[in-house]
mmCIF file of C-alpha atoms and ligand atoms in Angstrom:
data_model
loop_
_atom_site.group_PDB
_atom_site.id
_atom_site.type_symbol
_atom_site.label_atom_id
_atom_site.label_comp_id
_atom_site.label_asym_id
_atom_site.label_seq_id
_atom_site.Cartn_x
_atom_site.Cartn_y
_atom_site.Cartn_z
ATOM 1 C CA MET A 1 -1.033 -8.838 -36.652
ATOM 2 C CA THR A 2 -1.621 -10.323 -33.072
ATOM 3 C CA ILE A 3 -1.761 -14.105 -33.949
ATOM 4 C CA LEU A 4 1.519 -15.605 -34.609
ATOM 5 C CA ARG A 5 3.269 -19.011 -35.238
ATOM 6 C CA PRO A 6 6.943 -19.814 -34.534
ATOM 7 C CA TYR A 7 9.164 -19.727 -37.403
ATOM 8 C CA GLY A 8 12.149 -22.135 -38.549
ATOM 9 C CA ASP A 9 12.648 -22.610 -41.931
ATOM 10 C CA THR A 10 9.793 -20.751 -43.655
ATOM 11 C CA THR A 11 7.489 -18.138 -42.321
ATOM 12 C CA GLY A 12 4.678 -19.519 -40.013
ATOM 13 C CA ASP A 13 5.893 -22.954 -40.356
ATOM 14 C CA GLY A 14 5.444 -23.544 -36.529
ATOM 15 C CA MET A 15 8.964 -24.983 -35.971
ATOM 16 C CA VAL A 16 10.563 -24.818 -32.461
ATOM 17 C CA GLN A 17 13.469 -26.362 -30.671
ATOM 18 C CA MET A 18 13.596 -27.460 -27.130
ATOM 19 C CA SER A 19 16.117 -29.197 -24.934
ATOM 20 C CA PHE A 20 15.609 -31.439 -21.871
ATOM 21 C CA THR A 21 17.271 -34.254 -20.034
ATOM 22 C CA LEU A 22 15.841 -37.773 -19.291
ATOM 23 C CA PRO A 23 16.903 -39.650 -16.319
ATOM 24 C CA MET A 24 17.968 -42.875 -18.511
ATOM 25 C CA PRO A 25 21.207 -43.916 -20.116
ATOM 26 C CA HIS A 26 21.693 -43.103 -23.600
ATOM 27 C CA SER A 27 20.300 -45.574 -26.124
ATOM 28 C CA LYS A 28 17.717 -45.777 -29.051
ATOM 29 C CA VAL A 29 15.028 -46.332 -26.532
ATOM 30 C CA ALA A 30 15.918 -43.001 -24.772
ATOM 31 C CA GLU A 31 15.900 -41.245 -28.160
ATOM 32 C CA GLY A 32 12.352 -42.733 -28.738
ATOM 33 C CA ALA A 33 11.213 -41.717 -25.350
ATOM 34 C CA ALA A 34 12.487 -38.120 -26.184
ATOM 35 C CA VAL A 35 10.293 -37.955 -29.291
ATOM 36 C CA GLN A 36 7.272 -39.468 -27.304
ATOM 37 C CA LEU A 37 7.612 -36.619 -24.831
ATOM 38 C CA ALA A 38 7.807 -34.150 -27.522
ATOM 39 C CA ASN A 39 4.770 -35.593 -29.331
ATOM 40 C CA LYS A 40 2.885 -35.491 -26.024
ATOM 41 C CA MET A 41 3.773 -31.764 -25.798
ATOM 42 C CA GLY A 42 2.249 -31.099 -29.101
ATOM 43 C CA MET A 43 5.362 -31.258 -31.228
ATOM 44 C CA ASP A 44 4.630 -33.238 -34.504
ATOM 45 C CA PRO A 45 6.733 -34.300 -36.312
ATOM 46 C CA ALA A 46 9.489 -34.255 -33.662
ATOM 47 C CA LEU A 47 13.275 -34.801 -34.717
ATOM 48 C CA VAL A 48 16.041 -35.624 -32.259
ATOM 49 C CA VAL A 49 18.732 -33.189 -33.494
ATOM 50 C CA HIS A 50 21.129 -33.635 -30.485
ATOM 51 C CA HIS A 51 21.693 -36.218 -27.766
ATOM 52 C CA LYS A 52 24.316 -36.640 -25.225
ATOM 53 C CA ALA A 53 25.155 -38.976 -22.542
ATOM 54 C CA MET A 54 25.304 -37.056 -19.096
ATOM 55 C CA GLY A 55 27.143 -39.547 -17.159
ATOM 56 C CA PRO A 56 25.951 -43.230 -17.036
ATOM 57 C CA ASP A 57 22.358 -42.594 -16.065
ATOM 58 C CA PHE A 58 21.028 -39.235 -17.898
ATOM 59 C CA THR A 59 20.600 -38.170 -21.383
ATOM 60 C CA PHE A 60 20.402 -34.696 -22.648
ATOM 61 C CA PHE A 61 18.417 -33.953 -25.915
ATOM 62 C CA VAL A 62 17.693 -31.169 -28.314
ATOM 63 C CA VAL A 63 14.492 -31.845 -30.306
ATOM 64 C CA TYR A 64 13.376 -29.745 -33.504
ATOM 65 C CA GLY A 65 9.701 -30.074 -34.764
ATOM 66 C CA ARG A 66 6.459 -28.326 -35.586
ATOM 67 C CA VAL A 67 3.891 -27.219 -32.976
ATOM 68 C CA ASN A 68 0.285 -26.159 -34.146
ATOM 69 C CA HIS A 69 -0.284 -23.741 -31.185
ATOM 70 C CA LEU A 70 -0.897 -20.152 -32.013
ATOM 71 C CA VAL A 71 0.397 -17.175 -30.171
ATOM 72 C CA ASP A 72 -1.997 -14.146 -29.418
ATOM 73 C CA THR A 73 0.142 -11.285 -28.518
ATOM 74 C CA SER A 74 -2.969 -9.191 -27.543
ATOM 75 C CA GLN A 75 -3.303 -11.559 -24.514
ATOM 76 C CA VAL A 76 0.445 -11.420 -23.367
ATOM 77 C CA LYS A 77 0.935 -10.123 -19.722
ATOM 78 C CA VAL A 78 3.948 -8.532 -18.843
ATOM 79 C CA VAL A 79 5.290 -5.874 -16.187
ATOM 80 C CA GLU A 80 6.214 -2.846 -18.401
ATOM 81 C CA ARG A 81 8.719 -0.435 -16.982
ATOM 82 C CA ASP A 82 6.562 2.413 -15.418
ATOM 83 C CA PHE A 83 9.390 4.705 -14.352
ATOM 84 C CA PRO A 84 11.872 6.796 -16.313
ATOM 85 C CA LEU A 85 15.306 5.477 -16.935
ATOM 86 C CA LEU A 86 17.747 8.054 -15.693
ATOM 87 C CA THR A 87 21.461 8.577 -15.971
ATOM 88 C CA PRO A 88 23.565 8.278 -12.730
ATOM 89 C CA LYS A 89 23.889 12.230 -12.769
ATOM 90 C CA GLU A 90 20.135 12.415 -13.060
ATOM 91 C CA VAL A 91 19.613 9.945 -10.154
ATOM 92 C CA ASN A 92 22.205 11.725 -7.926
ATOM 93 C CA ALA A 93 20.515 15.119 -8.611
ATOM 94 C CA ALA A 94 17.065 13.726 -7.825
ATOM 95 C CA ILE A 95 18.088 12.337 -4.506
ATOM 96 C CA LYS A 96 19.978 15.375 -3.640
ATOM 97 C CA ARG A 97 17.001 17.596 -4.330
ATOM 98 C CA GLY A 98 14.169 15.290 -3.120
ATOM 99 C CA LEU A 99 15.801 13.510 -0.146
ATOM 100 C CA ARG A 100 18.474 16.139 0.997
ATOM 101 C CA ARG A 101 20.449 13.174 2.252
ATOM 102 C CA GLU A 102 22.025 9.770 0.847
ATOM 103 C CA LEU A 103 19.666 7.099 -0.020
ATOM 104 C CA VAL A 104 20.649 4.083 1.887
ATOM 105 C CA VAL A 105 20.432 0.660 0.276
ATOM 106 C CA VAL A 106 20.997 -2.635 2.155
ATOM 107 C CA GLY A 107 21.488 -5.696 -0.058
ATOM 108 C CA ALA A 108 21.981 -9.372 0.687
ATOM 109 C CA CYS A 109 21.583 -12.930 -0.614
ATOM 110 C CA ILE A 110 19.344 -14.706 1.974
ATOM 111 C CA GLY A 111 18.644 -18.017 3.307
ATOM 112 C CA THR A 112 21.395 -20.469 2.168
ATOM 113 C CA ASP A 113 21.854 -18.936 -1.251
ATOM 114 C CA ALA A 114 25.494 -18.159 -1.898
ATOM 115 C CA HIS A 115 25.015 -16.790 -5.488
ATOM 116 C CA THR A 116 26.367 -13.355 -5.053
ATOM 117 C CA VAL A 117 27.248 -12.345 -8.568
ATOM 118 C CA GLY A 118 23.864 -11.277 -9.389
ATOM 119 C CA ILE A 119 23.451 -8.778 -6.304
ATOM 120 C CA ASP A 120 27.147 -7.739 -6.788
ATOM 121 C CA ALA A 121 26.425 -6.922 -10.551
ATOM 122 C CA ILE A 122 23.734 -4.580 -9.211
ATOM 123 C CA LEU A 123 25.667 -2.994 -6.142
ATOM 124 C CA ASN A 124 29.497 -3.311 -6.740
ATOM 125 C CA ILE A 125 31.062 -0.220 -8.461
ATOM 126 C CA LYS A 126 32.135 -2.475 -11.395
ATOM 127 C CA GLY A 127 28.550 -3.023 -12.339
ATOM 128 C CA PHE A 128 26.861 -5.109 -15.158
ATOM 129 C CA ALA A 129 26.556 -4.796 -19.041
ATOM 130 C CA GLY A 130 28.737 -1.671 -19.196
ATOM 131 C CA GLU A 131 26.665 0.122 -16.450
ATOM 132 C CA LYS A 132 28.347 0.930 -13.002
ATOM 133 C CA GLY A 133 26.744 -0.462 -9.917
ATOM 134 C CA LEU A 134 24.904 1.684 -7.240
ATOM 135 C CA GLU A 135 28.107 2.104 -5.276
ATOM 136 C CA TYR A 136 29.262 4.491 -8.115
ATOM 137 C CA TYR A 137 26.378 6.722 -7.245
ATOM 138 C CA SER A 138 27.630 9.377 -5.000
ATOM 139 C CA GLU A 139 24.073 10.059 -3.410
ATOM 140 C CA ILE A 140 23.402 6.347 -2.876
ATOM 141 C CA ARG A 141 25.111 4.545 0.326
ATOM 142 C CA VAL A 142 25.419 0.716 -0.135
ATOM 143 C CA VAL A 143 25.578 -1.779 2.527
ATOM 144 C CA ASN A 144 26.336 -5.002 0.769
ATOM 145 C CA LEU A 145 25.978 -7.995 3.244
ATOM 146 C CA GLY A 146 26.848 -10.689 0.834
ATOM 147 C CA ALA A 147 25.879 -14.263 1.174
ATOM 148 C CA GLN A 148 23.762 -16.583 3.247
ATOM 149 C CA VAL A 149 22.228 -13.689 5.427
ATOM 150 C CA SER A 150 19.446 -14.905 7.664
ATOM 151 C CA VAL A 151 16.218 -12.801 7.568
ATOM 152 C CA PRO A 152 16.498 -11.624 11.360
ATOM 153 C CA GLN A 153 20.211 -10.296 10.461
ATOM 154 C CA LEU A 154 18.837 -8.516 7.405
ATOM 155 C CA VAL A 155 16.062 -6.910 9.322
ATOM 156 C CA ALA A 156 18.473 -5.858 12.190
ATOM 157 C CA ARG A 157 21.025 -4.352 9.756
ATOM 158 C CA ALA A 158 18.268 -2.347 7.750
ATOM 159 C CA GLN A 159 16.990 -0.792 10.958
ATOM 160 C CA GLU A 160 20.568 -0.145 12.221
ATOM 161 C CA GLU A 161 21.514 1.416 8.702
ATOM 162 C CA ARG A 162 17.955 3.321 8.334
ATOM 163 C CA ALA A 163 17.650 1.654 5.013
ATOM 164 C CA ASP A 164 15.492 3.250 2.367
ATOM 165 C CA ALA A 165 15.499 0.214 0.395
ATOM 166 C CA VAL A 166 16.447 -3.519 1.010
ATOM 167 C CA LEU A 167 17.670 -5.485 -2.142
ATOM 168 C CA VAL A 168 17.374 -9.293 -1.930
ATOM 169 C CA SER A 169 18.834 -11.826 -4.368
ATOM 170 C CA GLN A 170 17.639 -15.190 -4.776
ATOM 171 C CA VAL A 171 19.138 -17.451 -7.403
ATOM 172 C CA VAL A 172 18.532 -20.967 -6.188
ATOM 173 C CA THR A 173 14.864 -22.103 -6.974
ATOM 174 C CA GLN A 174 14.908 -25.656 -5.818
ATOM 175 C CA ARG A 175 11.763 -26.445 -4.024
ATOM 176 C CA GLU A 176 10.600 -22.940 -4.699
ATOM 177 C CA ALA A 177 13.285 -21.699 -2.058
ATOM 178 C CA HIS A 178 13.304 -18.302 -3.872
ATOM 179 C CA LEU A 179 9.519 -17.795 -3.261
ATOM 180 C CA LEU A 180 9.425 -19.045 0.379
ATOM 181 C CA ASN A 181 12.398 -17.177 1.408
ATOM 182 C CA THR A 182 11.054 -13.824 -0.048
ATOM 183 C CA LYS A 183 7.709 -14.241 1.545
ATOM 184 C CA GLU A 184 9.551 -15.035 4.936
ATOM 185 C CA MET A 185 11.533 -11.801 4.440
ATOM 186 C CA SER A 186 8.602 -9.638 3.437
ATOM 187 C CA ALA A 187 6.582 -10.896 6.361
ATOM 188 C CA ALA A 188 9.444 -10.076 8.758
ATOM 189 C CA PHE A 189 9.840 -6.557 7.572
ATOM 190 C CA ARG A 190 6.126 -5.898 7.955
ATOM 191 C CA GLU A 191 6.206 -7.262 11.442
ATOM 192 C CA ALA A 192 9.420 -5.077 12.387
ATOM 193 C CA TYR A 193 8.244 -1.751 10.849
ATOM 194 C CA PRO A 194 5.043 0.338 11.017
ATOM 195 C CA ALA A 195 3.656 0.386 7.383
ATOM 196 C CA ASP A 196 4.528 3.919 6.598
ATOM 197 C CA LYS A 197 8.363 3.509 7.893
ATOM 198 C CA ARG A 198 9.101 0.160 6.057
ATOM 199 C CA PRO A 199 11.910 0.198 3.542
ATOM 200 C CA LEU A 200 11.139 -0.468 -0.156
ATOM 201 C CA LEU A 201 11.479 -4.188 -0.613
ATOM 202 C CA VAL A 202 13.181 -5.226 -3.792
ATOM 203 C CA VAL A 203 13.941 -8.871 -4.831
ATOM 204 C CA GLY A 204 15.720 -10.107 -7.837
ATOM 205 C CA GLY A 205 17.143 -13.175 -9.551
ATOM 206 C CA PRO A 206 17.153 -15.066 -12.787
ATOM 207 C CA ARG A 207 13.941 -17.264 -12.245
ATOM 208 C CA PHE A 208 11.709 -14.700 -10.869
ATOM 209 C CA ASP A 209 8.207 -13.947 -12.609
ATOM 210 C CA GLU A 210 8.139 -10.087 -12.553
ATOM 211 C CA GLY A 211 4.332 -10.286 -12.146
ATOM 212 C CA ILE A 212 4.278 -11.723 -8.676
ATOM 213 C CA ALA A 213 5.493 -8.796 -6.512
ATOM 214 C CA ALA A 214 2.215 -8.435 -4.724
ATOM 215 C CA GLU A 215 2.086 -12.278 -4.076
ATOM 216 C CA LEU A 216 5.381 -12.081 -2.584
ATOM 217 C CA GLY A 217 4.772 -8.961 -0.388
ATOM 218 C CA VAL A 218 7.439 -7.062 -1.909
ATOM 219 C CA ASP A 219 7.422 -3.672 -3.944
ATOM 220 C CA ARG A 220 9.201 -4.931 -7.076
ATOM 221 C CA VAL A 221 10.689 -7.856 -8.714
ATOM 222 C CA PHE A 222 13.512 -7.728 -11.194
ATOM 223 C CA ALA A 223 14.420 -10.693 -13.429
ATOM 224 C CA ARG A 224 17.319 -11.801 -15.521
ATOM 225 C CA GLY A 225 19.276 -9.217 -17.469
ATOM 226 C CA THR A 226 18.379 -6.318 -15.012
ATOM 227 C CA THR A 227 20.929 -3.482 -15.096
ATOM 228 C CA PRO A 228 22.164 -1.342 -12.147
ATOM 229 C CA GLY A 229 20.811 1.919 -13.983
ATOM 230 C CA GLU A 230 17.258 0.191 -14.006
ATOM 231 C CA VAL A 231 17.398 -0.272 -10.254
ATOM 232 C CA ALA A 232 18.849 3.092 -9.439
ATOM 233 C CA SER A 233 16.071 4.633 -11.692
ATOM 234 C CA TYR A 234 13.395 2.609 -9.993
ATOM 235 C CA LEU A 235 14.511 3.516 -6.436
ATOM 236 C CA THR A 236 14.725 7.097 -7.326
ATOM 237 C CA ASP A 237 11.174 7.019 -8.733
ATOM 238 C CA ALA A 238 9.714 4.833 -5.971
ATOM 239 C CA ILE A 239 11.447 6.818 -3.168
ATOM 240 C CA VAL A 240 12.092 10.287 -4.092
ATOM 241 C CA ALA A 241 9.771 11.221 -6.882
ATOM 242 C CA ARG A 242 6.648 9.466 -5.224
ATOM 243 C CA ARG A 243 7.576 11.173 -1.730
ATOM 244 C CA ALA A 244 7.740 14.553 -3.428
ATOM 245 C CA ALA A 245 4.291 13.833 -5.133
ATOM 246 C CA ARG A 246 2.990 12.835 -1.643
ATOM 247 C CA THR A 247 4.323 16.025 -0.042
ATOM 248 C CA GLU A 248 2.982 18.128 -2.770
ATOM 249 C CA ALA A 249 -0.541 16.616 -2.343
ATOM 250 C CA GLY A 250 -0.336 17.019 1.473
ATOM 251 C CA VAL A 251 -0.583 13.411 2.536
HETATM 252 C C1 LIG X 1 28.368 -19.016 -10.559
HETATM 253 C C2 LIG X 1 27.567 -20.122 -10.004
HETATM 254 C C3 LIG X 1 27.856 -20.804 -8.692
HETATM 255 C C4 LIG X 1 28.950 -20.197 -7.881
HETATM 256 C C5 LIG X 1 28.445 -18.969 -7.111
HETATM 257 C C6 LIG X 1 29.604 -17.922 -6.646
HETATM 258 C C7 LIG X 1 29.054 -16.743 -6.212
HETATM 259 N N1 LIG X 1 29.906 -16.054 -5.517
HETATM 260 O O1 LIG X 1 27.899 -16.281 -6.728
HETATM 261 C C8 LIG X 1 29.036 -21.337 -6.860
HETATM 262 C C9 LIG X 1 30.124 -22.438 -7.448
HETATM 263 C C10 LIG X 1 29.399 -21.111 -5.465
HETATM 264 C C11 LIG X 1 27.690 -22.086 -7.013
HETATM 265 C C12 LIG X 1 27.215 -22.997 -5.993
HETATM 266 C C13 LIG X 1 26.065 -23.660 -6.221
HETATM 267 N N2 LIG X 1 25.213 -23.687 -7.318
HETATM 268 CO CO1 LIG X 1 25.317 -22.445 -8.685
HETATM 269 N N3 LIG X 1 25.564 -21.440 -10.441
HETATM 270 C C14 LIG X 1 26.472 -20.495 -10.747
HETATM 271 C C15 LIG X 1 26.104 -20.119 -12.267
HETATM 272 C C16 LIG X 1 26.977 -21.006 -13.192
HETATM 273 C C17 LIG X 1 26.086 -18.687 -12.607
HETATM 274 C C18 LIG X 1 25.403 -17.768 -11.746
HETATM 275 C C19 LIG X 1 25.697 -16.305 -12.033
HETATM 276 O O2 LIG X 1 26.749 -15.899 -11.366
HETATM 277 N N4 LIG X 1 25.150 -15.700 -13.037
HETATM 278 C C20 LIG X 1 25.435 -14.326 -13.422
HETATM 279 C C21 LIG X 1 24.634 -13.370 -12.578
HETATM 280 C C22 LIG X 1 25.137 -11.827 -13.063
HETATM 281 O O3 LIG X 1 23.196 -13.288 -13.045
HETATM 282 P P1 LIG X 1 22.051 -13.380 -12.078
HETATM 283 O O4 LIG X 1 22.355 -14.009 -10.768
HETATM 284 O O5 LIG X 1 21.007 -13.951 -12.985
HETATM 285 O O6 LIG X 1 21.873 -11.887 -11.661
HETATM 286 C C23 LIG X 1 21.089 -11.108 -12.617
HETATM 287 C C24 LIG X 1 19.547 -10.797 -12.630
HETATM 288 O O7 LIG X 1 19.125 -12.142 -12.100
HETATM 289 C C25 LIG X 1 19.405 -9.773 -11.513
HETATM 290 N N5 LIG X 1 19.466 -10.112 -10.073
HETATM 291 C C26 LIG X 1 19.968 -11.134 -9.538
HETATM 292 N N6 LIG X 1 19.811 -10.841 -8.052
HETATM 293 C C27 LIG X 1 19.214 -9.772 -7.876
HETATM 294 C C28 LIG X 1 18.764 -8.960 -6.928
HETATM 295 C C29 LIG X 1 18.278 -7.752 -6.906
HETATM 296 C C30 LIG X 1 17.763 -6.945 -5.791
HETATM 297 C C31 LIG X 1 18.123 -7.315 -8.184
HETATM 298 C C32 LIG X 1 17.230 -5.786 -8.463
HETATM 299 C C33 LIG X 1 18.489 -7.881 -9.413
HETATM 300 C C34 LIG X 1 19.069 -9.177 -9.267
HETATM 301 O O8 LIG X 1 20.351 -8.956 -11.931
HETATM 302 C C35 LIG X 1 21.564 -9.595 -12.155
HETATM 303 C C36 LIG X 1 22.379 -8.852 -13.320
HETATM 304 O O9 LIG X 1 21.324 -8.844 -14.446
HETATM 305 C C37 LIG X 1 24.839 -20.864 -12.279
HETATM 306 C C38 LIG X 1 24.222 -21.287 -13.746
HETATM 307 C C39 LIG X 1 23.985 -20.243 -14.766
HETATM 308 N N7 LIG X 1 24.590 -20.177 -15.942
HETATM 309 O O10 LIG X 1 23.284 -19.263 -14.421
HETATM 310 C C40 LIG X 1 24.591 -21.844 -11.358
HETATM 311 C C41 LIG X 1 23.355 -22.277 -10.688
HETATM 312 C C42 LIG X 1 22.510 -21.018 -10.279
HETATM 313 N N8 LIG X 1 23.747 -23.088 -9.507
HETATM 314 C C43 LIG X 1 22.931 -23.862 -9.026
HETATM 315 C C44 LIG X 1 23.175 -24.743 -8.085
HETATM 316 C C45 LIG X 1 22.273 -26.049 -8.008
HETATM 317 C C46 LIG X 1 24.258 -24.604 -7.125
HETATM 318 C C47 LIG X 1 24.576 -25.430 -5.832
HETATM 319 C C48 LIG X 1 23.380 -26.064 -5.103
HETATM 320 C C49 LIG X 1 25.384 -26.841 -6.472
HETATM 321 C C50 LIG X 1 25.739 -27.709 -5.444
HETATM 322 N N9 LIG X 1 25.034 -28.788 -5.531
HETATM 323 O O11 LIG X 1 26.623 -27.538 -4.545
HETATM 324 C C51 LIG X 1 25.498 -24.614 -5.175
HETATM 325 C C52 LIG X 1 24.649 -23.849 -4.067
HETATM 326 C C53 LIG X 1 25.548 -22.947 -3.270
HETATM 327 C C54 LIG X 1 24.598 -22.095 -2.348
HETATM 328 N N10 LIG X 1 24.689 -22.458 -1.002
HETATM 329 O O12 LIG X 1 24.122 -21.248 -2.872
HETATM 330 C C55 LIG X 1 21.876 -24.042 -9.991
HETATM 331 C C56 LIG X 1 20.592 -23.663 -9.464
HETATM 332 C C57 LIG X 1 19.295 -24.601 -9.872
HETATM 333 C C58 LIG X 1 18.045 -23.950 -9.226
HETATM 334 N N11 LIG X 1 17.288 -24.122 -10.069
HETATM 335 O O13 LIG X 1 17.932 -23.949 -8.075
HETATM 336 C C59 LIG X 1 22.378 -23.234 -11.323
HETATM 337 C C60 LIG X 1 21.172 -22.649 -12.225
HETATM 338 C C61 LIG X 1 23.149 -24.272 -12.208
HETATM 339 C C62 LIG X 1 22.245 -25.541 -12.792
HETATM 340 N N12 LIG X 1 21.724 -25.374 -13.948
HETATM 341 O O14 LIG X 1 22.127 -26.383 -12.090
HETATM 342 N N13 LIG X 1 27.134 -21.716 -8.212
#
C-alpha cells in the first residue's frame, strides 16, 4: 500500500503530535494562539497537551490532533546508500590493495562553527554508536583540524597533506550558515585544484538534506545518525573502488 495516514489511537485516524514555541508569555490567549496555528496547518481538531513558559516572554507547546493529509510513499525521494557497507578489516584490505598507500582524510568544522562532537564521532578512535572512528583504521590517516577552521586554512592543509578526502562538519544552521559555508568551501577547492586532482568533498551535520550534494558542490552529504563505518565504506567505494574501475576501463 502506498497511500498512508498517520496513526495515533486507531489505524488511519490521522492523529499527529507537534511541538513549537510562540514568542508570547504563557496565558490562555497563548494556548488559543497555539490552537489557531495548528488549525491553519491543517490540524483539526487540535488539542494543546503540554504548555510551558520558557522564561517570561515565550511559551513552548505540544499539540495533538488530526490531519487529513495523505502520504504517498511512491512519491518519496530519498538518497539510498549506493555503496556496500564494509567492516574495518575490509576497508583496510581494499585500501591496501587499491591505493597501495594510506588514504588521507582531512576533517574540520569550518566558519565560526565550534560543534566538534559530530566530526569527532566520525574521526576519533572512540567513534559513535558502537563503531570505532576512522582513526582506528590502519590504512586511513586522519588529520582532524578541529573547530572554527577558515576555508583558506582548510584548503592549504588539504594540499599540504595531499588529502584524498576532505570531511567538513556544519552544525549551526542559523541564517543558512551551513549552506553558505559549504558552498564557499567547495568553490575554493574547485579553484585551488585541477578537476581530476581535487579531493573528495564530504559534508555532514544534523540538519542537512542528503539530496542537495550537487547544489552544494560536494560529492556527498551525510545527515544525523551517520556512523563512522558508513563514511569509511563510502570513502573506500568512491576513492578506491571507482579508481580501480577507471583504471580497468583505461580512463
Ligand atoms: C554540545 C552543543 C554545544 C557545545 C559544543 C561543544 C563541542 N565541542 O562540540 C557548545 C556548548 C560549545 C555549544 C555552543 C553553541 N551552540 Co550548541 N549545541 C550543542 C548540542 C546540545 C549537541 C550537539 C552535539 O554534540 N550533538 C551530537 C553529535 C554526535 O551529533 P551531530 O553533530 O549531529 O553529528 C552527527 C551527524 O550529524 C553526523 N555529522 C556531523 N558532522 C559531520 C561531518 C561529516 C563529514 C560527516 C560524514 C558526518 C557528520 O555524524 C555525527 C554522528 O552521527 C546541540 C543541541 C542538540 N541536542 O543537538 C546544540 C546546538 C547545535 N547549538 C546551538 C547553538 C545556537 C549554539 C550557540 C550559537 C549558542 C550560543 N548562543 O552561544 C553556540 C555556538 C558556538 C559556535 N561558535 O559554534 C543550536 C544550533 C541552532 C541552529 N539551528 O543553528 C543547537 C541545535 C541547540 C538549539 N536547539 O538551539 N553547543
